XYZ file of C-alpha atoms in Angstrom:
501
model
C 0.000 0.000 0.000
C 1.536 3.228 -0.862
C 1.816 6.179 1.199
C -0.790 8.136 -0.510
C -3.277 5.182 -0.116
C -2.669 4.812 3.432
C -3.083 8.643 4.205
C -6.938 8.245 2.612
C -7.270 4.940 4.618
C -6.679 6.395 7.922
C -8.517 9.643 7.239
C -11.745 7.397 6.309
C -11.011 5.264 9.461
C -10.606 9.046 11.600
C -14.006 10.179 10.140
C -15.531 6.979 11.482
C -14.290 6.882 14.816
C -14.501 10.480 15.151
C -18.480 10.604 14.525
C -18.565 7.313 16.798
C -16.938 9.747 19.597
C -19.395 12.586 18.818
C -22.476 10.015 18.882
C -21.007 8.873 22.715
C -20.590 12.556 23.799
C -24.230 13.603 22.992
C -25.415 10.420 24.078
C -23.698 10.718 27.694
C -24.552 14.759 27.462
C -27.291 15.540 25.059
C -27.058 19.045 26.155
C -23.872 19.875 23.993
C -25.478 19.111 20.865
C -25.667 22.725 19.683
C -22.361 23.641 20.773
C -21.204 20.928 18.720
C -22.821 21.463 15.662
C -21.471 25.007 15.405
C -18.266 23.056 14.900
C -17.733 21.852 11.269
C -15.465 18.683 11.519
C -12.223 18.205 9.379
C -8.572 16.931 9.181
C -5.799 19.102 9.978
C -2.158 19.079 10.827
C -2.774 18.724 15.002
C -3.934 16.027 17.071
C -6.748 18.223 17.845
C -7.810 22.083 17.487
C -10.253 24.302 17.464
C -11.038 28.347 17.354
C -14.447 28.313 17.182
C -15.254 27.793 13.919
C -13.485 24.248 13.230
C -12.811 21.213 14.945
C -9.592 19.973 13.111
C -8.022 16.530 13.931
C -4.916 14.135 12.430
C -6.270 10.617 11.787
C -3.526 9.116 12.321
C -3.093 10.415 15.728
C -6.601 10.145 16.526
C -6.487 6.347 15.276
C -3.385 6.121 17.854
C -5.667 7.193 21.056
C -8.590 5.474 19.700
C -6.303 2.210 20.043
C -4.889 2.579 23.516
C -8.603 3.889 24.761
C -11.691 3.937 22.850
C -13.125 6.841 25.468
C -10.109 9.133 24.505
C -10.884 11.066 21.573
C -14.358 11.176 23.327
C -12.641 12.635 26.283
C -10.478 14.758 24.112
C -13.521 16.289 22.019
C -15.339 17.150 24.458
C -11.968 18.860 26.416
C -11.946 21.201 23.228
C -15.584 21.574 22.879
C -15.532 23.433 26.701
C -12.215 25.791 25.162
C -15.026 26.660 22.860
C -18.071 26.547 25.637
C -15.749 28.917 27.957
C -14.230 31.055 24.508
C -11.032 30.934 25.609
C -9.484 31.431 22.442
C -10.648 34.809 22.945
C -8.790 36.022 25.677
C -4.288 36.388 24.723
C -2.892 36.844 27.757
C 0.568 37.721 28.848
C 2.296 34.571 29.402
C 0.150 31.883 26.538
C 2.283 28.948 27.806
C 0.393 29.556 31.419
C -2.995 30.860 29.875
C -2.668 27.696 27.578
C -2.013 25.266 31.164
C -4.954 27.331 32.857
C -7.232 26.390 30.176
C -6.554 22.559 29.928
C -6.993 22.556 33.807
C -10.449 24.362 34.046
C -11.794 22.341 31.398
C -10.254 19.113 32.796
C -11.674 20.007 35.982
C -15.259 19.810 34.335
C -14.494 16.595 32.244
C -13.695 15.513 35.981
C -16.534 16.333 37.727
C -19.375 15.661 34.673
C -17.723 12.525 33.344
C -15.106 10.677 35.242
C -14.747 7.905 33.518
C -13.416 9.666 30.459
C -10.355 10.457 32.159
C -7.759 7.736 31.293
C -7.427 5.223 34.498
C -3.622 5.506 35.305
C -3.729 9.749 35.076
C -6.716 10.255 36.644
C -5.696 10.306 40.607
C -2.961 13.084 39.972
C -5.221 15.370 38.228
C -8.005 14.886 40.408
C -5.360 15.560 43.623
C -4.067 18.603 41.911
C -7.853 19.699 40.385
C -8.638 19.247 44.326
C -5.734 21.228 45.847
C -6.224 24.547 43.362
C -10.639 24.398 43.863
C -9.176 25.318 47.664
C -7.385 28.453 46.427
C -9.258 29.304 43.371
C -12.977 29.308 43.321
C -14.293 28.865 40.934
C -11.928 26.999 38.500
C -12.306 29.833 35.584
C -9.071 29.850 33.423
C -9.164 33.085 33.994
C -9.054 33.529 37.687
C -6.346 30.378 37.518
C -3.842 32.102 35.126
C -3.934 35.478 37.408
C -3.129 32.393 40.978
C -0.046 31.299 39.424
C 1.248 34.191 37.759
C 1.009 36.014 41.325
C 1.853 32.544 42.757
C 5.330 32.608 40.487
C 4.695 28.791 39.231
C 8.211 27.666 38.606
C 8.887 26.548 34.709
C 9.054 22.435 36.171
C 6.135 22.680 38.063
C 3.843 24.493 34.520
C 5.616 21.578 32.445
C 4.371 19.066 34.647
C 0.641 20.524 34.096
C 1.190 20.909 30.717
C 1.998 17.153 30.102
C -0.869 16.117 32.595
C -4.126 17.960 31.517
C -2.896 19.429 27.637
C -5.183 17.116 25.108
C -5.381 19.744 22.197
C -3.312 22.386 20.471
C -3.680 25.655 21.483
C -1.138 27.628 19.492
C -3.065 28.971 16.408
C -4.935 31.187 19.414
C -1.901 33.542 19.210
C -1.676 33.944 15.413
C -2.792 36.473 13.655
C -4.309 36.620 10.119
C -1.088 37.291 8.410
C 0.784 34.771 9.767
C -1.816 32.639 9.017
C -1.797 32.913 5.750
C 1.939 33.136 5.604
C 2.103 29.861 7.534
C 3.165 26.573 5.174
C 0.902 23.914 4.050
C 3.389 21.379 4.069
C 2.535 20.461 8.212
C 0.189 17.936 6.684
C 2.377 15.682 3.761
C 0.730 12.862 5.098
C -2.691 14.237 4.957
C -3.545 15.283 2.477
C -0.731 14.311 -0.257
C -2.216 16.933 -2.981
C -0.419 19.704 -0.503
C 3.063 17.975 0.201
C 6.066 19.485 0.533
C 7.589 17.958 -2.924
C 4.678 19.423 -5.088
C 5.176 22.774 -3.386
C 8.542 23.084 -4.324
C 8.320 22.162 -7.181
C 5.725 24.898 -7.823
C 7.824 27.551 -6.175
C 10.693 26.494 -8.282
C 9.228 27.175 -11.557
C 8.149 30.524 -10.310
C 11.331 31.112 -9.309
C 12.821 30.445 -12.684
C 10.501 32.589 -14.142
C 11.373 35.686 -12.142
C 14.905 35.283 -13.111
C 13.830 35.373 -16.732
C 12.511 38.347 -15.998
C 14.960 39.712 -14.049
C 17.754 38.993 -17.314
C 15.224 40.651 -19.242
C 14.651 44.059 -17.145
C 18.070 43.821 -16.180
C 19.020 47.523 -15.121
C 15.279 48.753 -14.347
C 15.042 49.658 -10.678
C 12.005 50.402 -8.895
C 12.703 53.948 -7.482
C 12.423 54.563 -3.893
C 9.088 55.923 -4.036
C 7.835 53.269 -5.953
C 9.238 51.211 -3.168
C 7.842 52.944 -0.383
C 4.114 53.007 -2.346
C 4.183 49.257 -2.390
C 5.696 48.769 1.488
C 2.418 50.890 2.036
C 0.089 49.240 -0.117
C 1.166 45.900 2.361
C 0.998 47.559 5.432
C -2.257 48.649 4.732
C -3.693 45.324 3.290
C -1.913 43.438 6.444
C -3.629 46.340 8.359
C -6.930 45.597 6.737
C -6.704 41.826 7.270
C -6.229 42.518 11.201
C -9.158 44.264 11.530
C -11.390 41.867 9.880
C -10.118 39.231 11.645
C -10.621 41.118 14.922
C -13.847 41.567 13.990
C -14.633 38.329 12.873
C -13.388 36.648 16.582
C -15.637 39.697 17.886
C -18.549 37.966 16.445
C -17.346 34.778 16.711
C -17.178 35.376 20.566
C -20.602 36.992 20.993
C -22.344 33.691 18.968
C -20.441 31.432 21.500
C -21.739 33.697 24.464
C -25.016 32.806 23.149
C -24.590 29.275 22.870
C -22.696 29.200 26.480
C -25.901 31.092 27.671
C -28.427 28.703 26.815
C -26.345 26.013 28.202
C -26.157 27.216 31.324
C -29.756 27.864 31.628
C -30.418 23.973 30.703
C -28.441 22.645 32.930
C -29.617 25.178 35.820
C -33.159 23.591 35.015
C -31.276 20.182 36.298
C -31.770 20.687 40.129
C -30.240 18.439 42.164
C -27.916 16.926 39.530
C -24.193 17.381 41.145
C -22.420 15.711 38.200
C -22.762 19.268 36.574
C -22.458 21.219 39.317
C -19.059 22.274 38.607
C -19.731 23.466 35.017
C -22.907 25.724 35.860
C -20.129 27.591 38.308
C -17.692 28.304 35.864
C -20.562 29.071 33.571
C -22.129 31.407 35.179
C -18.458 33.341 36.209
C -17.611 33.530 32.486
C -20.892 34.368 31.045
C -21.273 37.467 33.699
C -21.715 40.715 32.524
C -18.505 42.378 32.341
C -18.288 46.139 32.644
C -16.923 47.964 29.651
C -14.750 50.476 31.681
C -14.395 52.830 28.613
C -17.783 53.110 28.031
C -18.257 53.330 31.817
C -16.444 56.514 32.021
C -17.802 58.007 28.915
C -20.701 58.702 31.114
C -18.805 61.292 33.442
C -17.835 62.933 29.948
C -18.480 66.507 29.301
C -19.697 68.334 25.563
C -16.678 70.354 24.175
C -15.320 71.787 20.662
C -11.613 70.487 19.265
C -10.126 71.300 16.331
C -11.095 68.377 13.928
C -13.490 68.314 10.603
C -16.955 67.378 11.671
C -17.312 64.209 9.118
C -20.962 63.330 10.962
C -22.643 66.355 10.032
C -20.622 66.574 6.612
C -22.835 65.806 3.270
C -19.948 63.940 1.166
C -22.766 64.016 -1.408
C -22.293 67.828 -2.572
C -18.733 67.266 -1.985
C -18.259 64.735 -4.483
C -20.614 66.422 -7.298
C -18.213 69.783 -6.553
C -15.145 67.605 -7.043
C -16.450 66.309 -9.863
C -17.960 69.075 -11.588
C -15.003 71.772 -10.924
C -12.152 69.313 -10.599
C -10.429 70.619 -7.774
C -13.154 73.169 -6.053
C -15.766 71.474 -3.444
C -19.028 72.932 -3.321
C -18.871 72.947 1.046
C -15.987 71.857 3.159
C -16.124 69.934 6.502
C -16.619 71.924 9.737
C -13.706 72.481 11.220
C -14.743 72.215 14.618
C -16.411 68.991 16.292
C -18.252 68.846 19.461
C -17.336 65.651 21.320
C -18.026 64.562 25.271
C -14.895 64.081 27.069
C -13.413 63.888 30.469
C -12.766 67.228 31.926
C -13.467 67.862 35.760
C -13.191 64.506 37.015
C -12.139 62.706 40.816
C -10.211 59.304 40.670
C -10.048 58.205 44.784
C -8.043 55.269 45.311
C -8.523 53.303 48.598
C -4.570 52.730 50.221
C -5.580 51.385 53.323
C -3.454 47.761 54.034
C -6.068 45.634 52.669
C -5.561 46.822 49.138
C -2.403 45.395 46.927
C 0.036 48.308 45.903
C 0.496 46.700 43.217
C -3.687 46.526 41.890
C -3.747 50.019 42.854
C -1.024 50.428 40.749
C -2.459 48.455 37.698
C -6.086 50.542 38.169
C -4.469 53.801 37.949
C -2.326 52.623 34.262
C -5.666 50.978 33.240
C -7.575 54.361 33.653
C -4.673 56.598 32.275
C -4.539 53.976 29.108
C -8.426 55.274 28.818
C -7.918 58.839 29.311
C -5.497 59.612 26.824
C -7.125 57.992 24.123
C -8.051 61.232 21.754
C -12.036 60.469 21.962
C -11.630 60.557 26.138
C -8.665 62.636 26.930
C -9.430 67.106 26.406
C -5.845 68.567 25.802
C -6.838 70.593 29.020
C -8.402 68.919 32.035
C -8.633 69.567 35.522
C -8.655 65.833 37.062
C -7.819 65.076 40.677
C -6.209 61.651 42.163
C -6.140 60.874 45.376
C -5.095 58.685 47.640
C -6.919 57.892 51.217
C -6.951 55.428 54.039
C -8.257 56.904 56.525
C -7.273 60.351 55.857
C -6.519 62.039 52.567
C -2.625 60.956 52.316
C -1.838 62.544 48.579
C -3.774 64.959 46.091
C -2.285 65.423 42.742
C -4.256 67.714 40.368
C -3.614 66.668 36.496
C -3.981 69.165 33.761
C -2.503 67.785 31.163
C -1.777 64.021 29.244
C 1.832 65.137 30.280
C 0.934 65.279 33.922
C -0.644 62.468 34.179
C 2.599 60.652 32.704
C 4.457 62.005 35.511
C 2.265 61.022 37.964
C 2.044 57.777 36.602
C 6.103 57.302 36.567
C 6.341 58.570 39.904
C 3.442 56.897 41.495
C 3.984 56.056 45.406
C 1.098 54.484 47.377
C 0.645 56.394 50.320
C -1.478 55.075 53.517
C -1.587 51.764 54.158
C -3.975 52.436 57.496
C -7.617 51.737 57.560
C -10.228 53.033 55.614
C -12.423 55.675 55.740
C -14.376 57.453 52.720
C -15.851 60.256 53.853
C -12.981 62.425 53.556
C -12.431 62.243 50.182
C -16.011 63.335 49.887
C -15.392 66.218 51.997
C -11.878 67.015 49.685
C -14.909 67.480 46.591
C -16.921 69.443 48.159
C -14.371 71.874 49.662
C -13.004 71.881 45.807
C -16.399 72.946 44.573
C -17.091 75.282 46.866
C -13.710 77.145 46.287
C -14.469 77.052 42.355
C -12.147 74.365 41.060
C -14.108 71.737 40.526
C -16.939 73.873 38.575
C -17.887 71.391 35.801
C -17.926 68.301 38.067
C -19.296 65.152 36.445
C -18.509 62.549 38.996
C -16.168 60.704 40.922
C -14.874 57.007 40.835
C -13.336 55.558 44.223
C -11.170 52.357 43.530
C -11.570 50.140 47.043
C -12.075 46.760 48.483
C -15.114 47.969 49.765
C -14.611 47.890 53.824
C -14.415 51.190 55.033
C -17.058 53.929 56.046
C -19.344 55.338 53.911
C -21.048 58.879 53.856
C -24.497 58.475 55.199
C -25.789 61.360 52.688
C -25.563 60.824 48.583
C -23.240 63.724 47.255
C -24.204 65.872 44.438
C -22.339 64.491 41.984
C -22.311 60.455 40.442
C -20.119 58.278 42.637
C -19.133 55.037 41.558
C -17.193 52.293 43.861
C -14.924 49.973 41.769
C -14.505 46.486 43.455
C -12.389 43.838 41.757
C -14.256 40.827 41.938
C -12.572 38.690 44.726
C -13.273 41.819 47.005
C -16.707 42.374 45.634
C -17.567 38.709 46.679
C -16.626 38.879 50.073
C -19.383 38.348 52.720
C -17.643 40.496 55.035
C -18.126 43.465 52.782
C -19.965 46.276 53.763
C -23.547 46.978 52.281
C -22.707 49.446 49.191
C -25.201 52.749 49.861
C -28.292 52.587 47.634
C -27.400 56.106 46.308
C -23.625 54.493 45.112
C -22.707 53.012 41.540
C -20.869 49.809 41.872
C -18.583 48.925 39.041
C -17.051 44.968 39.270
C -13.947 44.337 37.186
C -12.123 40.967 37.370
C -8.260 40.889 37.479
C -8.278 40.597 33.972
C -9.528 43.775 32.957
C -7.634 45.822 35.500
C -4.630 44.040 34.084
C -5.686 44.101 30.575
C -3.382 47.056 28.596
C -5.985 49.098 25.896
């Protein structure tokens, strides 16, 4: 049998046992059925991979598992099926080597507690003692909240290699790529695949084209492209590889939301299971990663002020009469874009930050360059503002007043935490209104207080919008202080203080 016959053999034999595994999965778990058919099924160059949109697997690997254990590509599909279920292709992280060992392990730690006996015999006891040991520090097993545990934990390079070996049952590292290198990336991973792309046949290819551009280079021989030329087509690229990015973006951006969906309706089947404690565990992380999260720029849009800049008003511009000018008179537009737009930005604003002991220097840190990377952005940032950071435990320890992007740079460089005592609000509150009343706070829109939430509140609602901003670990606590009804509360996991815009 020749090499080319034996590729189609096993890919027929892969189909088969593949739509066996598929038939098992829904039969043990009927409720997956729409997640998996949003999959379409097909060979590819890993054991096993998905992004949403494909579930891609090797036959002759597949064939491989299939032999050893007949439940392990159904354990393995189902493994990638929650990446898909929790969208954690979505999410690119600092470190992917520990995002891509946080993601095995919370979706191992499902497969665990909904299916046991998918779980290969002789690997099963260590991952359930080390599944057991991290649901004591990390509740619930998210990916999420696990990557931010061991990065702060420091997980030593053996100890993430040993997890990686244990729970890893699919490829992960087309989550990082971009579009470009996607479509710079070879064909020739597969030879074995599918023969009509193997490496021979593409070099051969290649090499005729090659020969053929040194026929033309003989022939042209002298002709130089000039440097403008040059430049032109380096530009034409960028902007095509630009172009390509932001479709792709927005492709995963829809991609995501129709998984949220799916992930939605899934929870609220299995929620409708009472009693059942076989999916316990997956309603949890369900519910933690299908939470509303908090847009934090278009959270503080809201204490945005109207304004003129200096820009051409393209909303209120008819491009109509510009174009039959342009075309009429060549070079002579009947009107011409307003040259002043009125936007709503951030002008007289308060950013409190709680420094009391219970609050990490570092988070504080990591709010105040997650608001800054927010403010300067040119739709939130005025080139003059009057904004006011301070810092309070239980008195007001530093007040810096910023009037400028450059300021806030400075501030930013320099930053100190200050305090470290208890907590106390109220005198931040009284800072305001001393600031008002002394006319430098005029145009006040409202004030955001980062905090852990146990301190003292002000028994009376100020004037102005006040918003507390809890991370979610602190939020959670049931030692936390009733939030006053007057009081916006604003919940932002680790994630998104840590996430740079």
């Amino acid at each position: 049998m020749t090499s080319e016959e034996m590729s189609k053999q096993a890919g027929k034999l892969a189909a088969e046992v593949i739509s066996v595994s598929v038939g098992k999965l829904l039969l043990r778990h009927h409720y997956f059925s729409p997640a998996l058919c949003r999959l379409r099924l097909k060979q590819g160059a890993e054991y096993l991979f998905t992004d949403g949109r494909d579930l891609s697997y090797q036959p002759f690997s597949v064939l491989k598992k299939y032999a050893k254990d007949e439940n392990l590509p159904v354990h393995d599909l189902l493994h990638s099926l929650l990446h898909n279920i929790f969208r954690h292709w979505d999410i690119g992280p600092a470190r992917p080597e520990l995002w891509d060992a946080a993601c095995d392990i919370a979706a191992e730690a499902v497969i665990l507690s909904l299916d046991p006996e998918l779980c290969p015999g002789d690997e099963r006891e260590n991952r359930e003692s080390i599944i057991r040991d991290l649901s004591l520090e990390v509740r619930p097993l998210t990916a999420e909240k696990l990557y931010h545990f061991m990065d702060k934990q420091g997980i030593s390079e053996e100890r993430l290699a040993e997890y990686t070996a244990m729970f890893s049952a699919d490829d992960h590292k087309r989550w990082y790529k971009n579009s470009v290198e996607l479509e710079k990336e070879p064909e020739s991973e597969t030879p074995h695949i599918f023969p009509e792309f193997n490496e021979q046949g593409e070099k051969k290819e290649n090499e005729g084209k090659e020969g053929e551009a040194a026929d033309g280079d003989g022939e042209n021989q002298g002709e130089e492209q000039s440097d403008e030329q040059v430049q032109s087509e380096n530009s034409d690229n960028n902007s095509m590889e630009q172009w390509l990015d932001e479709l792709k973006s927005a492709e995963k951006e829809e991609l995501s939301k129709q998984w949220e969906e799916i992930s939605k309706q899934l929870q609220a089947e299995l929620e409708g299971f009472a009693g059942r404690r076989d999916t316990e565990r997956l309603v949890d992380v369900l519910k933690k990663v299908n939470r509303e999260r908090t847009d934090y720029r278009a959270f503080l849009r809201r204490f945005a002020v109207a304004g003129e800049v200096m820009k051409p008003d393209l909303d209120s511009f008819d491009v109509g009469f510009y174009s039959y000018g342009m075309q009429l008179y060549g070079n002579v537009a009947f009107i011409e874009p307003p040259e002043h737009k009125e936007v709503r930005r951030i002008k007289d604003f308060v950013i409190a930050i709680d420094t009391s002991g219970s609050v990490s220097g570092k988070t504080v840190r990591n709010f105040v360059q997650k608001t800054y990377s927010v403010l300067k952005t040119e739709e939130s940032f005025f080139s003059k503002v009057n904004i006011h950071i301070l810092q309070c435990d239980t008195l007001i320890e530093d007040a810096a007043v910023i009037t400028c992007e450059k300021d806030i740079e400075r501030y930013i460089d320099g930053l100190e935490i200050k305090g470290l005592g208890g907590t106390d609000f109220r005198p931040v509150f009284e800072y305001v209104d001393r600031q008002r009343a002394e006319g430098k706070l005029t145009d006040l829109k409202g004030l955001i207080y980062f905090t852990d939430g146990a301190g003292i509140y002000p028994e009376c609602a100020p004037e102005y919008e006040t918003a507390f901003v809890f991370l979610e670990a602190d939020y959670e606590r049931s030692d936390r202080p009733e939030l006053p009804p007057w009081a916006v509360k604003v919940v932002l996991s680790e994630g998104e203080i840590d996430d740079d815009d």
